[in-house]
């Protein structure tokens, strides 16, 4: 992910570090225990990204600062708005359409209709809600930590799904459904522990 030099991927990594710091610090009972790994993670991202820009591997316009990110964000928001305008014209979906929205959520509604969009939202909602519940209720601390990681990936996935369409790539979709499977197994395990 780091060496793809994708701004969306880098933003996702930064969001992941921040969310893991917030949620895992609670699980460890002490934020200081994960402060050093989080700081090292941010430092690695900053060094790799800065070196790539300074060495000419990556265009300076792709640097990670607000000035270079704002125009791209505005372009993506305009694409999303245009996509939803088309969805309003035909809520049942346009099928394969030559309109780029650069948004997984908008693409789902635009190409497959609002019913598919709502199913997609339900799947993300289930992943986040269930993993959050397991992260605070499960008796096994390792499974609480795993559920926290899956919850964070779901939250970052929503952000990535709003401003990127990677979920339509088979590799990403496989990981998403694998996480749903893990969460379902942990939820089933949690019920078995409670009954016992």
JSON list of C-alpha atoms in Angstrom, two decimals:
[
{"chain": "A", "resi": 1, "resn": "UNK", "atom": "CA", "xyz": [0.00, 0.00, 0.00]},
{"chain": "A", "resi": 2, "resn": "UNK", "atom": "CA", "xyz": [2.77, 2.44, 0.91]},
{"chain": "A", "resi": 3, "resn": "UNK", "atom": "CA", "xyz": [4.70, 1.94, -2.33]},
{"chain": "A", "resi": 4, "resn": "UNK", "atom": "CA", "xyz": [1.63, 2.25, -4.55]},
{"chain": "A", "resi": 5, "resn": "UNK", "atom": "CA", "xyz": [1.84, 6.00, -3.81]},
{"chain": "A", "resi": 6, "resn": "UNK", "atom": "CA", "xyz": [-1.91, 6.22, -3.94]},
{"chain": "A", "resi": 7, "resn": "UNK", "atom": "CA", "xyz": [-3.24, 9.23, -2.06]},
{"chain": "A", "resi": 8, "resn": "UNK", "atom": "CA", "xyz": [-6.39, 7.32, -1.11]},
{"chain": "A", "resi": 9, "resn": "UNK", "atom": "CA", "xyz": [-4.30, 4.43, 0.20]},
{"chain": "A", "resi": 10, "resn": "UNK", "atom": "CA", "xyz": [-2.07, 6.78, 2.18]},
{"chain": "A", "resi": 11, "resn": "UNK", "atom": "CA", "xyz": [-5.11, 8.58, 3.63]},
{"chain": "A", "resi": 12, "resn": "UNK", "atom": "CA", "xyz": [-6.54, 5.18, 4.53]},
{"chain": "A", "resi": 13, "resn": "UNK", "atom": "CA", "xyz": [-3.33, 4.19, 6.31]},
{"chain": "A", "resi": 14, "resn": "UNK", "atom": "CA", "xyz": [-3.26, 7.43, 8.27]},
{"chain": "A", "resi": 15, "resn": "UNK", "atom": "CA", "xyz": [-6.93, 6.98, 9.26]},
{"chain": "A", "resi": 16, "resn": "UNK", "atom": "CA", "xyz": [-6.19, 3.37, 10.23]},
{"chain": "A", "resi": 17, "resn": "UNK", "atom": "CA", "xyz": [-3.32, 4.41, 12.53]},
{"chain": "A", "resi": 18, "resn": "UNK", "atom": "CA", "xyz": [-5.46, 7.08, 14.18]},
{"chain": "A", "resi": 19, "resn": "UNK", "atom": "CA", "xyz": [-8.47, 4.78, 14.70]},
{"chain": "A", "resi": 20, "resn": "UNK", "atom": "CA", "xyz": [-6.33, 1.89, 15.96]},
{"chain": "A", "resi": 21, "resn": "UNK", "atom": "CA", "xyz": [-4.66, 4.23, 18.41]},
{"chain": "A", "resi": 22, "resn": "UNK", "atom": "CA", "xyz": [-8.05, 5.40, 19.69]},
{"chain": "A", "resi": 23, "resn": "UNK", "atom": "CA", "xyz": [-9.71, 1.98, 19.94]},
{"chain": "A", "resi": 24, "resn": "UNK", "atom": "CA", "xyz": [-6.76, -0.25, 20.87]},
{"chain": "A", "resi": 25, "resn": "UNK", "atom": "CA", "xyz": [-5.55, 2.13, 23.56]},
{"chain": "A", "resi": 26, "resn": "UNK", "atom": "CA", "xyz": [-8.87, 1.49, 25.27]},
{"chain": "A", "resi": 27, "resn": "UNK", "atom": "CA", "xyz": [-8.34, -2.30, 25.02]},
{"chain": "A", "resi": 28, "resn": "UNK", "atom": "CA", "xyz": [-4.82, -2.12, 26.44]},
{"chain": "A", "resi": 29, "resn": "UNK", "atom": "CA", "xyz": [-5.99, 0.22, 29.18]},
{"chain": "A", "resi": 30, "resn": "UNK", "atom": "CA", "xyz": [-3.06, 2.51, 28.45]},
{"chain": "A", "resi": 31, "resn": "UNK", "atom": "CA", "xyz": [-2.52, 4.63, 25.35]},
{"chain": "A", "resi": 32, "resn": "UNK", "atom": "CA", "xyz": [1.21, 4.91, 26.12]},
{"chain": "A", "resi": 33, "resn": "UNK", "atom": "CA", "xyz": [1.72, 1.22, 25.19]},
{"chain": "A", "resi": 34, "resn": "UNK", "atom": "CA", "xyz": [0.76, 1.86, 21.58]},
{"chain": "A", "resi": 35, "resn": "UNK", "atom": "CA", "xyz": [2.04, 5.43, 21.26]},
{"chain": "A", "resi": 36, "resn": "UNK", "atom": "CA", "xyz": [5.51, 4.39, 20.05]},
{"chain": "A", "resi": 37, "resn": "UNK", "atom": "CA", "xyz": [4.26, 1.96, 17.33]},
{"chain": "A", "resi": 38, "resn": "UNK", "atom": "CA", "xyz": [1.76, 4.58, 16.15]},
{"chain": "A", "resi": 39, "resn": "UNK", "atom": "CA", "xyz": [4.43, 7.31, 16.04]},
{"chain": "A", "resi": 40, "resn": "UNK", "atom": "CA", "xyz": [6.80, 4.97, 14.16]},
{"chain": "A", "resi": 41, "resn": "UNK", "atom": "CA", "xyz": [4.05, 4.17, 11.67]},
{"chain": "A", "resi": 42, "resn": "UNK", "atom": "CA", "xyz": [3.40, 7.85, 10.98]},
{"chain": "A", "resi": 43, "resn": "UNK", "atom": "CA", "xyz": [7.14, 8.52, 10.70]},
{"chain": "A", "resi": 44, "resn": "UNK", "atom": "CA", "xyz": [7.55, 5.69, 8.17]},
{"chain": "A", "resi": 45, "resn": "UNK", "atom": "CA", "xyz": [4.68, 7.01, 6.05]},
{"chain": "A", "resi": 46, "resn": "UNK", "atom": "CA", "xyz": [6.07, 10.54, 6.15]},
{"chain": "A", "resi": 47, "resn": "UNK", "atom": "CA", "xyz": [9.64, 9.50, 5.26]},
{"chain": "A", "resi": 48, "resn": "UNK", "atom": "CA", "xyz": [8.63, 7.20, 2.39]},
{"chain": "A", "resi": 49, "resn": "UNK", "atom": "CA", "xyz": [6.22, 9.74, 0.92]},
{"chain": "A", "resi": 50, "resn": "UNK", "atom": "CA", "xyz": [8.68, 12.66, 1.28]},
{"chain": "A", "resi": 51, "resn": "UNK", "atom": "CA", "xyz": [11.55, 10.67, -0.26]},
{"chain": "A", "resi": 52, "resn": "UNK", "atom": "CA", "xyz": [9.35, 9.65, -3.18]},
{"chain": "A", "resi": 53, "resn": "UNK", "atom": "CA", "xyz": [8.50, 13.31, -3.88]},
{"chain": "A", "resi": 54, "resn": "UNK", "atom": "CA", "xyz": [12.10, 14.55, -3.36]},
{"chain": "A", "resi": 55, "resn": "UNK", "atom": "CA", "xyz": [13.62, 11.83, -5.56]},
{"chain": "A", "resi": 56, "resn": "UNK", "atom": "CA", "xyz": [11.16, 12.50, -8.38]},
{"chain": "A", "resi": 57, "resn": "UNK", "atom": "CA", "xyz": [9.55, 9.07, -8.10]},
{"chain": "A", "resi": 58, "resn": "UNK", "atom": "CA", "xyz": [6.25, 10.77, -7.49]},
{"chain": "A", "resi": 59, "resn": "UNK", "atom": "CA", "xyz": [4.84, 14.04, -8.82]},
{"chain": "A", "resi": 60, "resn": "UNK", "atom": "CA", "xyz": [5.20, 16.87, -6.24]},
{"chain": "A", "resi": 61, "resn": "UNK", "atom": "CA", "xyz": [1.51, 17.63, -6.78]},
{"chain": "A", "resi": 62, "resn": "UNK", "atom": "CA", "xyz": [0.71, 14.35, -5.03]},
{"chain": "A", "resi": 63, "resn": "UNK", "atom": "CA", "xyz": [2.31, 15.38, -1.75]},
{"chain": "A", "resi": 64, "resn": "UNK", "atom": "CA", "xyz": [0.30, 14.80, 1.42]},
{"chain": "A", "resi": 65, "resn": "UNK", "atom": "CA", "xyz": [-0.72, 18.30, 2.43]},
{"chain": "A", "resi": 66, "resn": "UNK", "atom": "CA", "xyz": [-3.98, 20.21, 2.40]},
{"chain": "A", "resi": 67, "resn": "UNK", "atom": "CA", "xyz": [-2.97, 22.48, -0.50]},
{"chain": "A", "resi": 68, "resn": "UNK", "atom": "CA", "xyz": [-2.36, 19.55, -2.87]},
{"chain": "A", "resi": 69, "resn": "UNK", "atom": "CA", "xyz": [-5.25, 17.42, -1.62]},
{"chain": "A", "resi": 70, "resn": "UNK", "atom": "CA", "xyz": [-8.03, 20.05, -1.74]},
{"chain": "A", "resi": 71, "resn": "UNK", "atom": "CA", "xyz": [-8.31, 20.29, -5.57]},
{"chain": "A", "resi": 72, "resn": "UNK", "atom": "CA", "xyz": [-8.44, 16.49, -5.91]},
{"chain": "A", "resi": 73, "resn": "UNK", "atom": "CA", "xyz": [-11.04, 16.24, -3.15]},
{"chain": "A", "resi": 74, "resn": "UNK", "atom": "CA", "xyz": [-13.16, 18.92, -4.87]},
{"chain": "A", "resi": 75, "resn": "UNK", "atom": "CA", "xyz": [-12.96, 17.02, -8.17]},
{"chain": "A", "resi": 76, "resn": "UNK", "atom": "CA", "xyz": [-14.06, 13.79, -6.48]},
{"chain": "A", "resi": 77, "resn": "UNK", "atom": "CA", "xyz": [-16.94, 15.51, -4.69]},
{"chain": "A", "resi": 78, "resn": "UNK", "atom": "CA", "xyz": [-18.12, 16.98, -8.02]},
{"chain": "A", "resi": 79, "resn": "UNK", "atom": "CA", "xyz": [-17.95, 13.49, -9.60]},
{"chain": "A", "resi": 80, "resn": "UNK", "atom": "CA", "xyz": [-19.96, 12.01, -6.72]},
{"chain": "A", "resi": 81, "resn": "UNK", "atom": "CA", "xyz": [-22.60, 14.75, -6.97]},
{"chain": "A", "resi": 82, "resn": "UNK", "atom": "CA", "xyz": [-22.90, 14.17, -10.74]},
{"chain": "A", "resi": 83, "resn": "UNK", "atom": "CA", "xyz": [-23.28, 10.45, -10.11]},
{"chain": "A", "resi": 84, "resn": "UNK", "atom": "CA", "xyz": [-26.10, 10.98, -7.61]},
{"chain": "A", "resi": 85, "resn": "UNK", "atom": "CA", "xyz": [-27.82, 13.34, -10.05]},
{"chain": "A", "resi": 86, "resn": "UNK", "atom": "CA", "xyz": [-27.87, 10.46, -12.54]},
{"chain": "A", "resi": 87, "resn": "UNK", "atom": "CA", "xyz": [-29.13, 8.09, -9.81]},
{"chain": "A", "resi": 88, "resn": "UNK", "atom": "CA", "xyz": [-32.01, 10.52, -9.20]},
{"chain": "A", "resi": 89, "resn": "UNK", "atom": "CA", "xyz": [-32.88, 10.29, -12.91]},
{"chain": "A", "resi": 90, "resn": "UNK", "atom": "CA", "xyz": [-32.93, 6.48, -12.82]},
{"chain": "A", "resi": 91, "resn": "UNK", "atom": "CA", "xyz": [-32.98, 4.93, -9.31]},
{"chain": "A", "resi": 92, "resn": "UNK", "atom": "CA", "xyz": [-33.07, 1.40, -10.77]},
{"chain": "A", "resi": 93, "resn": "UNK", "atom": "CA", "xyz": [-29.55, 1.70, -12.16]},
{"chain": "A", "resi": 94, "resn": "UNK", "atom": "CA", "xyz": [-28.02, 2.47, -15.51]},
{"chain": "A", "resi": 95, "resn": "UNK", "atom": "CA", "xyz": [-26.02, -0.73, -15.89]},
{"chain": "A", "resi": 96, "resn": "UNK", "atom": "CA", "xyz": [-22.53, -0.40, -17.34]},
{"chain": "A", "resi": 97, "resn": "UNK", "atom": "CA", "xyz": [-22.25, 3.36, -17.86]},
{"chain": "A", "resi": 98, "resn": "UNK", "atom": "CA", "xyz": [-19.32, 5.41, -19.06]},
{"chain": "A", "resi": 99, "resn": "UNK", "atom": "CA", "xyz": [-19.44, 7.85, -16.11]},
{"chain": "A", "resi": 100, "resn": "UNK", "atom": "CA", "xyz": [-16.67, 7.82, -13.51]},
{"chain": "A", "resi": 101, "resn": "UNK", "atom": "CA", "xyz": [-17.77, 8.73, -10.01]},
{"chain": "A", "resi": 102, "resn": "UNK", "atom": "CA", "xyz": [-14.60, 7.56, -8.25]},
{"chain": "A", "resi": 103, "resn": "UNK", "atom": "CA", "xyz": [-16.88, 6.39, -5.42]},
{"chain": "A", "resi": 104, "resn": "UNK", "atom": "CA", "xyz": [-17.85, 2.83, -4.61]},
{"chain": "A", "resi": 105, "resn": "UNK", "atom": "CA", "xyz": [-21.11, 3.82, -2.94]},
{"chain": "A", "resi": 106, "resn": "UNK", "atom": "CA", "xyz": [-22.13, 6.06, -5.84]},
{"chain": "A", "resi": 107, "resn": "UNK", "atom": "CA", "xyz": [-21.05, 3.45, -8.40]},
{"chain": "A", "resi": 108, "resn": "UNK", "atom": "CA", "xyz": [-23.20, 0.83, -6.64]},
{"chain": "A", "resi": 109, "resn": "UNK", "atom": "CA", "xyz": [-26.29, 3.07, -6.88]},
{"chain": "A", "resi": 110, "resn": "UNK", "atom": "CA", "xyz": [-25.51, 4.39, -10.36]},
{"chain": "A", "resi": 111, "resn": "UNK", "atom": "CA", "xyz": [-24.84, 1.10, -12.08]},
{"chain": "A", "resi": 112, "resn": "UNK", "atom": "CA", "xyz": [-26.98, -1.34, -10.08]},
{"chain": "A", "resi": 113, "resn": "UNK", "atom": "CA", "xyz": [-29.69, 0.84, -8.54]},
{"chain": "A", "resi": 114, "resn": "UNK", "atom": "CA", "xyz": [-30.67, 1.97, -5.07]},
{"chain": "A", "resi": 115, "resn": "UNK", "atom": "CA", "xyz": [-31.65, -1.54, -3.92]},
{"chain": "A", "resi": 116, "resn": "UNK", "atom": "CA", "xyz": [-28.07, -2.74, -4.49]},
{"chain": "A", "resi": 117, "resn": "UNK", "atom": "CA", "xyz": [-26.73, 0.42, -2.82]},
{"chain": "A", "resi": 118, "resn": "UNK", "atom": "CA", "xyz": [-28.82, -0.25, 0.31]},
{"chain": "A", "resi": 119, "resn": "UNK", "atom": "CA", "xyz": [-27.64, -3.89, 0.44]},
{"chain": "A", "resi": 120, "resn": "UNK", "atom": "CA", "xyz": [-24.08, -2.63, 0.27]},
{"chain": "A", "resi": 121, "resn": "UNK", "atom": "CA", "xyz": [-24.69, -0.13, 3.08]},
{"chain": "A", "resi": 122, "resn": "UNK", "atom": "CA", "xyz": [-26.29, -2.89, 5.19]},
{"chain": "A", "resi": 123, "resn": "UNK", "atom": "CA", "xyz": [-23.21, -5.11, 4.71]},
{"chain": "A", "resi": 124, "resn": "UNK", "atom": "CA", "xyz": [-20.85, -2.34, 5.83]},
{"chain": "A", "resi": 125, "resn": "UNK", "atom": "CA", "xyz": [-23.16, -1.43, 8.70]},
{"chain": "A", "resi": 126, "resn": "UNK", "atom": "CA", "xyz": [-23.29, -5.06, 9.84]},
{"chain": "A", "resi": 127, "resn": "UNK", "atom": "CA", "xyz": [-19.50, -5.37, 9.72]},
{"chain": "A", "resi": 128, "resn": "UNK", "atom": "CA", "xyz": [-18.93, -2.21, 11.77]},
{"chain": "A", "resi": 129, "resn": "UNK", "atom": "CA", "xyz": [-21.76, -2.69, 14.27]},
{"chain": "A", "resi": 130, "resn": "UNK", "atom": "CA", "xyz": [-21.06, -6.37, 14.95]},
{"chain": "A", "resi": 131, "resn": "UNK", "atom": "CA", "xyz": [-17.29, -5.98, 15.20]},
{"chain": "A", "resi": 132, "resn": "UNK", "atom": "CA", "xyz": [-17.77, -3.04, 17.59]},
{"chain": "A", "resi": 133, "resn": "UNK", "atom": "CA", "xyz": [-20.10, -5.13, 19.76]},
{"chain": "A", "resi": 134, "resn": "UNK", "atom": "CA", "xyz": [-17.61, -8.02, 19.85]},
{"chain": "A", "resi": 135, "resn": "UNK", "atom": "CA", "xyz": [-14.71, -5.63, 20.57]},
{"chain": "A", "resi": 136, "resn": "UNK", "atom": "CA", "xyz": [-16.36, -4.54, 23.82]},
{"chain": "A", "resi": 137, "resn": "UNK", "atom": "CA", "xyz": [-18.25, -7.67, 24.91]},
{"chain": "A", "resi": 138, "resn": "UNK", "atom": "CA", "xyz": [-16.26, -10.77, 23.95]},
{"chain": "A", "resi": 139, "resn": "UNK", "atom": "CA", "xyz": [-14.65, -12.65, 26.86]},
{"chain": "A", "resi": 140, "resn": "UNK", "atom": "CA", "xyz": [-11.43, -13.40, 24.89]},
{"chain": "A", "resi": 141, "resn": "UNK", "atom": "CA", "xyz": [-9.12, -10.36, 24.76]},
{"chain": "A", "resi": 142, "resn": "UNK", "atom": "CA", "xyz": [-7.43, -11.58, 21.54]},
{"chain": "A", "resi": 143, "resn": "UNK", "atom": "CA", "xyz": [-10.79, -11.72, 19.79]},
{"chain": "A", "resi": 144, "resn": "UNK", "atom": "CA", "xyz": [-11.66, -8.27, 21.11]},
{"chain": "A", "resi": 145, "resn": "UNK", "atom": "CA", "xyz": [-8.45, -6.93, 19.56]},
{"chain": "A", "resi": 146, "resn": "UNK", "atom": "CA", "xyz": [-9.13, -8.76, 16.26]},
{"chain": "A", "resi": 147, "resn": "UNK", "atom": "CA", "xyz": [-12.69, -7.40, 16.21]},
{"chain": "A", "resi": 148, "resn": "UNK", "atom": "CA", "xyz": [-11.33, -3.90, 16.86]},
{"chain": "A", "resi": 149, "resn": "UNK", "atom": "CA", "xyz": [-9.01, -4.23, 13.88]},
{"chain": "A", "resi": 150, "resn": "UNK", "atom": "CA", "xyz": [-11.86, -5.42, 11.67]},
{"chain": "A", "resi": 151, "resn": "UNK", "atom": "CA", "xyz": [-14.07, -2.57, 12.90]},
{"chain": "A", "resi": 152, "resn": "UNK", "atom": "CA", "xyz": [-11.33, -0.06, 12.05]},
{"chain": "A", "resi": 153, "resn": "UNK", "atom": "CA", "xyz": [-10.93, -1.60, 8.59]},
{"chain": "A", "resi": 154, "resn": "UNK", "atom": "CA", "xyz": [-14.70, -1.26, 8.11]},
{"chain": "A", "resi": 155, "resn": "UNK", "atom": "CA", "xyz": [-14.67, 2.41, 9.14]},
{"chain": "A", "resi": 156, "resn": "UNK", "atom": "CA", "xyz": [-11.73, 3.12, 6.83]},
{"chain": "A", "resi": 157, "resn": "UNK", "atom": "CA", "xyz": [-13.48, 1.07, 4.14]},
{"chain": "A", "resi": 158, "resn": "UNK", "atom": "CA", "xyz": [-16.49, 3.38, 4.34]},
{"chain": "A", "resi": 159, "resn": "UNK", "atom": "CA", "xyz": [-14.22, 6.40, 3.86]},
{"chain": "A", "resi": 160, "resn": "UNK", "atom": "CA", "xyz": [-12.46, 4.66, 0.98]},
{"chain": "A", "resi": 161, "resn": "UNK", "atom": "CA", "xyz": [-15.82, 3.62, -0.47]},
{"chain": "A", "resi": 162, "resn": "UNK", "atom": "CA", "xyz": [-17.05, 7.21, -0.51]},
{"chain": "A", "resi": 163, "resn": "UNK", "atom": "CA", "xyz": [-13.98, 8.57, -2.30]},
{"chain": "A", "resi": 164, "resn": "UNK", "atom": "CA", "xyz": [-12.73, 5.47, -4.12]},
{"chain": "A", "resi": 165, "resn": "UNK", "atom": "CA", "xyz": [-14.14, 2.42, -5.90]},
{"chain": "A", "resi": 166, "resn": "UNK", "atom": "CA", "xyz": [-11.63, -0.23, -4.82]},
{"chain": "A", "resi": 167, "resn": "UNK", "atom": "CA", "xyz": [-14.34, -2.45, -3.29]},
{"chain": "A", "resi": 168, "resn": "UNK", "atom": "CA", "xyz": [-15.31, -3.40, -6.85]},
{"chain": "A", "resi": 169, "resn": "UNK", "atom": "CA", "xyz": [-11.87, -4.98, -7.26]},
{"chain": "A", "resi": 170, "resn": "UNK", "atom": "CA", "xyz": [-12.14, -8.71, -6.53]},
{"chain": "A", "resi": 171, "resn": "UNK", "atom": "CA", "xyz": [-9.14, -8.71, -4.16]},
{"chain": "A", "resi": 172, "resn": "UNK", "atom": "CA", "xyz": [-10.72, -6.06, -1.92]},
{"chain": "A", "resi": 173, "resn": "UNK", "atom": "CA", "xyz": [-14.15, -7.70, -2.08]},
{"chain": "A", "resi": 174, "resn": "UNK", "atom": "CA", "xyz": [-12.66, -11.04, -0.99]},
{"chain": "A", "resi": 175, "resn": "UNK", "atom": "CA", "xyz": [-11.06, -9.44, 2.07]},
{"chain": "A", "resi": 176, "resn": "UNK", "atom": "CA", "xyz": [-14.32, -7.65, 2.91]},
{"chain": "A", "resi": 177, "resn": "UNK", "atom": "CA", "xyz": [-16.33, -10.89, 2.83]},
{"chain": "A", "resi": 178, "resn": "UNK", "atom": "CA", "xyz": [-13.58, -12.74, 4.70]},
{"chain": "A", "resi": 179, "resn": "UNK", "atom": "CA", "xyz": [-13.87, -10.15, 7.49]},
{"chain": "A", "resi": 180, "resn": "UNK", "atom": "CA", "xyz": [-17.65, -10.61, 7.50]},
{"chain": "A", "resi": 181, "resn": "UNK", "atom": "CA", "xyz": [-17.03, -14.36, 7.93]},
{"chain": "A", "resi": 182, "resn": "UNK", "atom": "CA", "xyz": [-14.58, -13.83, 10.81]},
{"chain": "A", "resi": 183, "resn": "UNK", "atom": "CA", "xyz": [-17.01, -11.51, 12.57]},
{"chain": "A", "resi": 184, "resn": "UNK", "atom": "CA", "xyz": [-19.85, -13.99, 12.10]},
{"chain": "A", "resi": 185, "resn": "UNK", "atom": "CA", "xyz": [-17.74, -16.79, 13.60]},
{"chain": "A", "resi": 186, "resn": "UNK", "atom": "CA", "xyz": [-16.71, -14.62, 16.56]},
{"chain": "A", "resi": 187, "resn": "UNK", "atom": "CA", "xyz": [-20.33, -13.61, 17.10]},
{"chain": "A", "resi": 188, "resn": "UNK", "atom": "CA", "xyz": [-21.39, -17.27, 17.08]},
{"chain": "A", "resi": 189, "resn": "UNK", "atom": "CA", "xyz": [-18.52, -18.11, 19.47]},
{"chain": "A", "resi": 190, "resn": "UNK", "atom": "CA", "xyz": [-19.61, -15.27, 21.78]},
{"chain": "A", "resi": 191, "resn": "UNK", "atom": "CA", "xyz": [-23.17, -16.63, 21.96]},
{"chain": "A", "resi": 192, "resn": "UNK", "atom": "CA", "xyz": [-21.83, -20.13, 22.74]},
{"chain": "A", "resi": 193, "resn": "UNK", "atom": "CA", "xyz": [-19.70, -18.73, 25.61]},
{"chain": "A", "resi": 194, "resn": "UNK", "atom": "CA", "xyz": [-22.66, -16.84, 27.05]},
{"chain": "A", "resi": 195, "resn": "UNK", "atom": "CA", "xyz": [-24.91, -19.95, 26.96]},
{"chain": "A", "resi": 196, "resn": "UNK", "atom": "CA", "xyz": [-22.21, -22.13, 28.57]}
]
